[in-house]
Amino acid sequence: MPYSGFNDHNGGNPMAQAIPAPRTEYPVALTSSLAILGLALLLQGLVDNRHALLFLIAVGLGVTLLHAAFGFSSVWRNFIRRRESAGLRAQLLLFMVTTALFFPVIDQVFPGLRATSAMGPVGISVLVGAFLFGIGMELGAGCGSGTLFTVGQGHVNMLITLAFFIVGSLIGTAHLPWWTSLPNIGRVSVIRELGGWLPAAAIQIAVLAGLFWIVRSLEWRRHGRLKPLTLTDDRPFSERLVFGPWSWAWGVAGLALFSFLTLLVAGYPWSITFAFGLWGAKIYTALGGDVSTWTYWSAGYPARALQRPVLADITSVMDFGIILGAMLAAALAGKFAPAKRIDWRLVAASVVGGLLLGYGARLAFGCNIGGMFAGIASGSLHGWLWMLAGFAGTWVGVRIRIWAGLDKPY
Amino acid sequence: MARLEHKQSALVMGTALSLAALAVAIDYTRHPLPAPTAPTARHVPAGETTVPCGMGNPCGLGETPCGLEGGSPCDLTPCGLGGDEAPCGLGTEPGNTETPCGLDAEPGSEAPCGLGTEPSSEAPCGLG
């Protein structure tokens, strides 16, 4: 099948392609800038500097995700349907770069630098959770990070996905103890199992490079050419940086930078969906429910998070940062609040997709970011299991989209 | 079927974000953070140059951010909330099995990080 056209958002035509100047929406840009500044100051005053700093790092993540349109659901869908691999190659490149950055820090190579992995048990819970998440992100049209940055961009249908993402997460917290009682081999650190950060990083990067070569070959075989990871644009660097769009390569650089900063400042990798369960639990409590007796919420960090304001929860604060950062970037790029046709199929898909996203993320110890990206980049084997199961779920989700009339058949 | 134009979408988003901000504000009033405790005297060994975290010097910008300075007392007294809990990934000494996050995790332990089994865990590591 020939390409339907180069390229929707970046990667662009390898031949020089004029990118129209963005129609910046200054009122929205100003409002989001003030909101970012205000919340950063509020966090500094009410909580501490670390929360404020992580919030600002998350703003950077949101800007990067929006300007580079660095999603997972559309990228995986495009690869499955059309063998377009640019986004997938960018993701694999991101995993390689962050492996090289994260592994030495996790293994405490540098004096004074210390951080921990995003570990999850390798077992049925992650397998089922990531599979459901894969289906959900095709129906809901967004992954963990994608849902946040498209909400920031002002996609109204993503509000529905996010709302049911939260509901699904809450339901997942109720069932998680049962799922974790199913067979698993516990947490497996590839850094420990492979004899330290250097051999582990070398092997993991080699495997990722092998996957990179495979997906690249599949695109080449189908189309006889490759979409580039760079963007040909005559505009000045600073203008492209502020107003976008960014190439995949810039997206990789931005996400690697800000996720590494998150690791250093937070002490653990970037995560997203714990906050959704927390917001759900707080809303449920406000409506008269009681989750304090649920195993998940009865002790440890979740119990403490429940007793504190969401502004004290780093995951929540970073999620706010991603939304506001994406909103700012969308306003600068003239992409805020696009017109949208909403029909019952889209609403139904968003509801079901959101529920599957939330439930799956809880079972899988995170979404595509906290479970897969953070897991792989910080040397947890469950991240690899997440990738396999999530991709299988995406394959099913792509077919459900066709069956439901959301996409045209091949 | 309905088609939301740009202004309608912006209005919906503005309303949703305003409601979210209101909910966060209400949440803060229901669960206010404890007031910071007054700095207490602490013996500083001769030669120690790192300014203690949480001892009159909140870790942060320009100071000693938690997670960036392993040798700082941030390891012992985490910045921010609680102060009496060793955050997961911040200050977990090798072999410390109280916080089974990361490489210091007990091999084979099936308990997910922060899932109610580690009363000392401060961070949602491994919870996504």
XYZ file of C-alpha atoms in Angstrom:
538
model
C 0.000 0.000 0.000
C 1.466 3.391 -0.893
C 1.737 6.119 1.650
C -1.412 8.063 2.069
C 0.768 11.123 2.235
C 3.752 12.419 4.123
C 3.174 13.285 7.042
C 0.483 14.338 9.302
C 2.530 15.987 11.966
C 6.229 15.636 11.510
C 8.811 13.494 9.934
C 7.731 15.442 6.936
C 8.505 15.133 3.358
C 12.161 14.437 2.868
C 12.006 17.030 0.153
C 11.764 20.520 1.548
C 8.206 21.200 2.522
C 6.782 24.568 3.427
C 5.230 24.508 6.872
C 2.607 27.213 7.274
C 3.253 29.764 9.967
C 1.258 28.936 13.093
C -1.715 31.079 14.022
C -0.776 31.516 17.634
C -3.665 31.971 20.038
C -2.181 34.534 22.365
C -5.015 34.665 24.943
C -4.734 30.914 25.515
C -0.931 31.105 25.512
C -1.052 33.883 28.093
C -3.608 32.073 30.253
C -1.655 28.829 30.247
C 1.617 30.662 30.947
C 0.041 32.392 33.931
C -1.420 29.104 35.138
C 2.011 27.459 34.900
C 3.677 30.298 36.746
C 0.955 30.442 39.383
C 0.906 26.727 40.068
C 4.699 26.573 40.242
C 4.721 29.362 42.823
C 1.833 27.753 44.685
C 3.680 24.444 44.862
C 6.826 26.167 46.028
C 4.910 27.923 48.758
C 2.514 25.195 49.851
C 4.613 22.073 49.325
C 8.292 22.448 48.466
C 10.742 23.397 45.759
C 11.093 19.838 44.580
C 7.407 19.603 43.664
C 7.625 22.947 41.872
C 10.702 21.818 39.953
C 9.101 18.532 38.920
C 5.999 20.429 37.827
C 8.130 22.606 35.549
C 9.935 19.544 34.195
C 6.517 18.087 33.382
C 5.612 21.284 31.553
C 8.644 20.544 29.395
C 7.360 17.027 28.832
C 3.963 18.401 27.819
C 5.486 20.873 25.364
C 7.629 18.108 23.882
C 4.764 15.639 23.579
C 2.563 18.226 21.857
C 5.098 19.789 19.519
C 6.480 16.405 18.455
C 3.008 14.787 18.540
C 4.765 11.973 20.344
C 1.875 9.570 20.834
C 1.879 5.816 21.151
C -1.619 4.748 20.107
C -1.538 6.317 16.629
C 2.087 5.315 16.099
C 1.437 1.668 16.893
C -1.779 1.742 14.863
C -0.017 3.265 11.853
C 2.642 0.592 12.024
C 0.119 -2.235 12.257
C -2.122 -0.863 9.521
C 0.337 0.749 7.123
C 3.792 -0.359 8.260
C 4.744 3.260 8.871
C 7.584 2.980 11.331
C 8.931 6.497 11.923
C 7.158 6.918 15.254
C 8.046 3.422 16.352
C 11.685 3.969 15.441
C 11.629 7.196 17.433
C 10.245 5.343 20.456
C 12.909 2.640 20.177
C 15.550 5.343 19.855
C 14.167 6.982 22.994
C 14.405 3.679 24.855
C 18.023 3.285 23.717
C 19.030 6.783 24.782
C 17.312 6.518 28.152
C 18.791 3.069 28.764
C 22.238 4.610 28.362
C 21.286 7.477 30.696
C 19.290 5.618 33.344
C 21.232 2.384 33.859
C 24.418 3.885 35.353
C 22.369 6.063 37.690
C 20.174 3.159 38.774
C 23.299 1.077 39.400
C 24.758 3.913 41.475
C 27.806 4.408 39.296
C 28.118 8.121 39.999
C 28.725 9.207 43.577
C 25.919 11.430 44.728
C 23.467 10.296 42.080
C 20.933 7.825 43.279
C 17.612 6.720 41.883
C 15.488 3.648 41.785
C 13.847 1.581 39.072
C 10.165 1.390 38.179
C 9.917 -2.240 39.150
C 6.851 -4.380 38.649
C 6.293 -8.104 38.987
C 6.626 -10.153 35.838
C 3.416 -12.144 35.693
C -0.211 -12.534 34.748
C -1.246 -9.148 36.110
C 1.111 -7.215 33.830
C 0.342 -9.496 30.891
C -3.422 -9.007 31.131
C -3.196 -5.357 32.150
C -0.978 -4.303 29.273
C -3.096 -6.288 26.816
C -6.247 -4.511 27.991
C -4.398 -1.202 27.912
C -3.398 -1.854 24.299
C -7.029 -2.363 23.321
C -8.066 0.643 25.369
C -5.577 3.016 23.830
C -6.902 2.254 20.369
C -10.529 2.695 21.398
C -9.864 5.700 23.586
C -7.477 7.188 20.991
C -4.818 7.912 23.554
C -2.274 6.273 25.820
C -1.291 7.555 29.264
C 0.805 10.437 28.007
C -1.312 10.878 24.883
C -4.505 11.335 26.856
C -2.909 14.067 28.936
C -1.373 16.042 26.111
C -4.459 15.833 23.907
C -6.589 17.017 26.827
C -4.142 19.912 27.107
C -4.559 20.463 23.391
C -8.288 20.789 23.927
C -9.672 17.649 22.306
C -13.103 17.419 23.905
C -13.513 13.697 23.288
C -10.326 13.075 25.274
C -12.063 14.526 28.324
C -14.428 11.560 28.109
C -11.505 9.161 27.752
C -9.752 10.765 30.727
C -12.866 10.655 32.899
C -13.313 6.937 32.314
C -9.542 6.379 32.533
C -9.943 7.642 36.109
C -12.959 5.396 36.750
C -11.117 2.379 35.342
C -8.075 3.140 37.473
C -10.205 3.260 40.601
C -11.843 -0.067 39.767
C -8.371 -1.462 39.082
C -7.183 -0.506 42.549
C -10.063 -2.512 44.004
C -9.080 -5.630 42.076
C -5.296 -5.323 42.004
C -4.586 -7.410 45.122
C -6.362 -10.361 43.505
C -4.463 -9.924 40.236
C -1.121 -9.718 41.999
C -1.910 -12.982 43.772
C -1.865 -14.731 40.386
C 1.329 -16.450 39.217
C 4.336 -14.214 38.732
C 8.079 -14.471 39.088
C 8.395 -11.279 41.057
C 10.375 -8.236 40.105
C 13.314 -8.889 37.829
C 16.033 -6.318 37.311
C 17.932 -6.859 34.096
C 20.767 -4.778 35.569
C 21.154 -7.225 38.401
C 20.526 -10.339 36.315
C 22.946 -9.356 33.552
C 25.816 -8.478 35.841
C 25.699 -4.721 36.177
C 24.703 -1.666 34.228
C 27.283 -1.910 31.436
C 26.570 -5.418 30.115
C 22.870 -4.932 30.794
C 22.772 -1.641 28.884
C 24.803 -3.104 26.027
C 22.508 -6.106 25.683
C 19.314 -4.059 26.018
C 20.483 -1.469 23.494
C 21.458 -4.274 21.116
C 17.980 -5.801 21.414
C 16.350 -2.405 20.881
C 18.596 -1.789 17.872
C 17.529 -5.145 16.496
C 13.875 -4.160 16.844
C 14.692 -0.813 15.222
C 16.207 -2.645 12.254
C 13.198 -4.997 11.989
C 10.554 -2.252 11.932
C 12.688 -0.197 9.557
C 12.983 -3.192 7.226
C 9.256 -3.816 7.338
C 8.541 -0.230 6.284
C 11.163 -0.387 3.571
C 9.750 -3.647 2.255
C 6.215 -2.243 2.112
C 6.948 1.229 0.755
C 10.406 1.134 -0.758
C 11.429 4.183 1.268
C 11.508 5.424 4.840
C 9.962 8.366 6.569
C 12.774 10.335 8.167
C 13.026 11.125 11.863
C 14.089 14.651 11.079
C 12.097 17.541 9.695
C 13.100 19.708 6.799
C 12.067 23.244 7.539
C 13.577 26.565 6.534
C 12.407 28.463 9.600
C 14.938 29.541 12.235
C 15.726 27.109 15.036
C 14.228 29.316 17.743
C 10.968 29.724 15.852
C 10.616 25.990 15.371
C 11.494 25.406 19.010
C 8.784 27.719 20.304
C 6.017 27.230 17.783
C 6.670 23.719 16.517
C 6.182 21.334 14.944
C 9.123 19.296 16.161
C 10.601 16.343 14.385
C 10.632 12.893 15.910
C 14.322 13.418 16.640
C 13.582 16.562 18.644
C 10.862 14.670 20.460
C 13.305 11.946 21.415
C 15.803 14.530 22.654
C 13.184 16.402 24.676
C 11.637 13.344 26.260
C 15.049 11.865 27.070
C 16.145 15.113 28.683
C 13.022 15.720 30.760
C 12.532 12.092 31.778
C 16.168 11.952 32.880
C 15.694 15.133 34.898
C 12.619 13.526 36.452
C 14.691 10.516 37.461
C 17.343 12.720 39.039
C 15.028 15.075 40.874
C 12.257 12.674 41.886
C 14.572 9.747 42.510
C 12.428 7.425 40.401
C 11.254 7.389 36.784
C 8.415 9.372 35.256
C 4.968 7.927 35.874
C 1.435 9.059 35.124
C -1.424 6.779 36.043
C -1.034 6.360 39.795
C -2.527 9.846 39.950
C -5.625 8.803 38.019
C -6.461 6.172 40.616
C -5.804 8.713 43.344
C -8.103 11.292 41.751
C -10.763 8.608 41.351
C -10.447 7.582 44.991
C -10.703 11.176 46.160
C -13.758 11.852 43.998
C -15.355 8.609 45.175
C -14.657 9.596 48.779
C -16.099 13.056 48.208
C -19.265 11.411 46.884
C -19.618 9.426 50.093
C -17.664 6.283 49.272
C -14.931 4.804 51.407
C -11.814 3.316 49.869
C -9.735 3.345 53.029
C -10.656 -0.271 53.688
C -9.519 -1.395 50.246
C -6.200 -3.208 50.445
C -4.580 -0.912 47.902
C -5.489 2.266 49.775
C -5.081 0.954 53.304
C -1.327 1.300 53.744
C 1.921 2.452 52.206
C 2.213 5.314 49.764
C -1.356 5.069 48.421
C -2.803 5.461 51.925
C -0.631 8.490 52.601
C -1.428 10.004 49.224
C -5.118 9.656 49.987
C -4.727 11.618 53.198
C -2.820 14.438 51.561
C -3.810 17.008 48.989
C -3.207 16.034 45.379
C -0.745 18.916 45.226
C 1.522 16.835 47.454
C 1.457 13.879 45.064
C 4.288 14.205 42.572
C 2.555 12.103 39.929
C -0.509 14.367 40.074
C 1.595 17.495 39.976
C 3.489 16.218 36.947
C 0.248 15.299 35.195
C -0.975 18.864 35.726
C 2.308 20.081 34.266
C 1.932 17.926 31.164
C -1.604 19.202 30.533
C -0.637 22.850 30.981
C 2.576 22.453 28.982
C 0.645 20.880 26.130
C -1.940 23.645 26.325
C 0.752 26.294 26.052
C 2.406 24.517 23.132
C -0.929 24.011 21.386
C -1.750 27.704 21.756
C 1.653 28.676 20.381
C 1.220 26.285 17.484
C -2.341 27.439 16.782
C -3.665 23.954 17.458
C -5.720 24.537 20.595
C -9.290 23.247 20.806
C -9.722 21.917 17.293
C -13.214 21.534 15.888
C -14.421 18.006 16.494
C -17.277 15.896 15.250
C -18.693 13.903 18.163
C -20.993 10.959 17.499
C -22.245 8.105 19.629
C -19.595 5.722 18.327
C -16.820 8.058 19.365
C -18.404 8.560 22.783
C -18.892 4.820 23.286
C -15.319 4.090 22.189
C -14.006 6.765 24.533
C -15.978 5.336 27.460
C -14.931 1.719 26.868
C -11.400 2.729 25.912
C -11.012 4.868 29.004
C -12.197 2.084 31.292
C -9.786 -0.394 29.698
C -6.939 2.104 29.869
C -7.469 2.734 33.553
C -8.064 -0.858 34.570
C -5.207 -2.116 32.410
C -2.744 0.457 33.671
C -3.414 -0.488 37.266
C -2.978 -4.198 36.610
C 0.165 -3.577 34.551
C 1.834 -1.347 37.150
C 1.635 1.619 34.882
C 0.740 2.783 31.425
C 2.948 3.034 28.365
C 5.049 5.512 30.342
C 5.154 4.307 33.959
C 4.966 0.629 33.020
C 6.648 0.217 29.649
C 8.932 3.216 29.123
C 10.006 3.655 32.729
C 10.246 -0.102 33.223
C 12.476 -0.685 30.208
C 14.576 2.440 30.690
C 15.224 1.610 34.329
C 15.918 -2.075 33.795
C 12.737 -3.794 34.926
C 11.810 -6.887 32.946
C 8.122 -6.186 33.393
C 8.555 -3.266 30.970
C 9.423 -5.716 28.211
C 6.459 -7.915 29.049
C 4.344 -4.753 28.946
C 5.612 -3.955 25.454
C 4.780 -7.405 24.080
C 1.350 -7.628 25.684
C 0.529 -3.997 24.914
C 1.386 -4.446 21.268
C -0.785 -7.577 21.078
C -3.640 -5.628 22.656
C -3.111 -2.810 20.170
C -3.378 -5.302 17.306
C -6.756 -6.412 18.663
C -7.793 -2.814 19.280
C -7.007 -1.851 15.689
C -9.358 -4.557 14.482
C -12.070 -3.524 16.906
C -11.802 0.037 15.575
C -12.461 -1.273 12.072
C -15.298 -3.491 13.269
C -16.862 -0.567 15.133
C -16.629 1.709 12.113
C -14.101 4.063 13.672
C -11.572 3.267 10.947
C -11.916 2.150 7.381
C -10.937 -1.425 6.581
C -7.467 -2.009 5.211
C -24.055 13.604 15.932
C -22.747 16.981 16.947
C -19.949 19.077 15.634
C -18.087 21.189 18.144
C -16.495 24.230 16.594
C -13.313 25.756 17.897
C -15.011 28.209 20.250
C -17.316 25.549 21.664
C -14.395 23.192 22.226
C -12.455 25.963 23.933
C -15.466 26.739 26.138
C -15.849 23.091 27.147
C -12.137 22.805 27.903
C -12.114 26.035 29.878
C -15.066 24.865 31.944
C -13.501 21.470 32.572
C -10.157 22.914 33.624
C -11.853 25.471 35.874
C -13.820 22.711 37.579
C -10.612 20.703 37.973
C -8.874 23.705 39.554
C -11.829 24.154 41.908
C -11.679 20.467 42.868
C -7.956 20.743 43.612
C -8.615 23.785 45.796
C -11.392 22.002 47.698
C -9.152 18.967 48.093
C -6.450 21.158 49.570
C -8.839 22.640 52.115
C -9.963 19.147 53.153
C -6.439 17.768 53.432
C -4.172 20.665 54.321
C -0.513 19.933 54.622
C 0.901 20.106 58.115
C 2.695 23.317 58.913
C 6.449 23.008 58.523
C 8.178 22.144 61.765
C 10.600 24.634 63.182
C 14.263 23.908 62.536
C 15.959 22.065 65.340
C 19.544 22.089 66.370
C 21.610 19.375 64.800
C 25.206 18.413 65.308
C 27.195 18.895 62.147
C 30.374 16.859 62.096
C 33.553 18.747 61.408
C 34.293 18.883 57.738
C 30.733 18.281 56.623
C 29.870 20.900 54.080
C 26.476 19.808 52.889
C 23.687 21.903 54.285
C 21.126 19.614 55.854
C 17.868 19.157 54.032
C 14.839 20.070 56.047
C 16.974 21.716 58.694
C 16.118 25.271 57.956
C 17.115 24.743 54.378
C 14.439 23.187 52.226
C 15.944 21.135 49.480
C 15.343 22.807 46.234
C 16.512 25.106 43.549
C 20.002 26.257 44.123
C 20.332 24.199 47.236
C 20.534 20.460 47.440
C 17.666 18.846 45.637
C 16.667 15.477 46.901
C 17.764 12.780 44.561
C 20.694 14.787 43.263
C 22.933 14.566 46.257
C 23.268 11.114 47.664
C 25.607 12.191 50.389
C 23.321 14.835 51.716
C 21.203 14.372 54.824
C 18.280 14.375 52.394
C 18.904 10.676 52.461
C 18.009 10.564 56.111
C 15.397 13.278 56.334
C 13.517 13.501 53.082
C 12.483 16.845 51.789
C 8.918 17.819 51.826
C 6.229 15.795 53.391
C 6.301 13.734 56.491
C 9.985 13.933 56.991
C 10.054 10.759 59.006
C 9.787 8.391 56.117
C 12.579 7.285 53.853
C 11.325 7.850 50.364
C 11.576 5.029 47.948
C 14.567 5.634 45.797
C 15.896 8.435 47.937
C 18.317 7.241 50.456
C 17.760 3.558 50.218
C 21.061 2.122 51.209
C 22.203 -1.075 49.557
C 20.765 -3.913 51.498
C 18.032 -1.853 53.026
C 15.072 -4.105 52.563
C 12.537 -1.787 54.088
C 11.986 -0.216 50.700
C 11.789 -2.929 48.095
C 11.786 -0.522 45.197
C 14.436 -0.772 42.562
C 17.630 -2.697 42.787
C 17.461 -2.819 46.536
C 14.370 -4.921 46.319
C 14.310 -8.234 47.992
C 14.823 -10.801 45.263
C 11.695 -12.718 44.554
C 9.492 -10.503 46.624
C 6.035 -10.441 45.136
C 4.895 -7.348 46.912
C 4.599 -4.477 44.472
C 6.438 -1.361 45.431
C 4.346 0.870 47.576
C 1.387 -1.431 47.612
C 0.645 -1.429 51.261
C 3.478 -3.629 52.353
C 6.197 -1.055 52.811
C 5.109 1.472 55.372
C 8.249 3.443 54.744
C 7.794 3.944 51.025
C 7.184 7.560 50.175
C 7.118 7.520 46.425
C 4.795 5.789 44.020
C 7.647 4.045 42.269
C 6.491 1.030 40.363
C 2.876 2.096 40.671
C 2.858 3.793 37.306
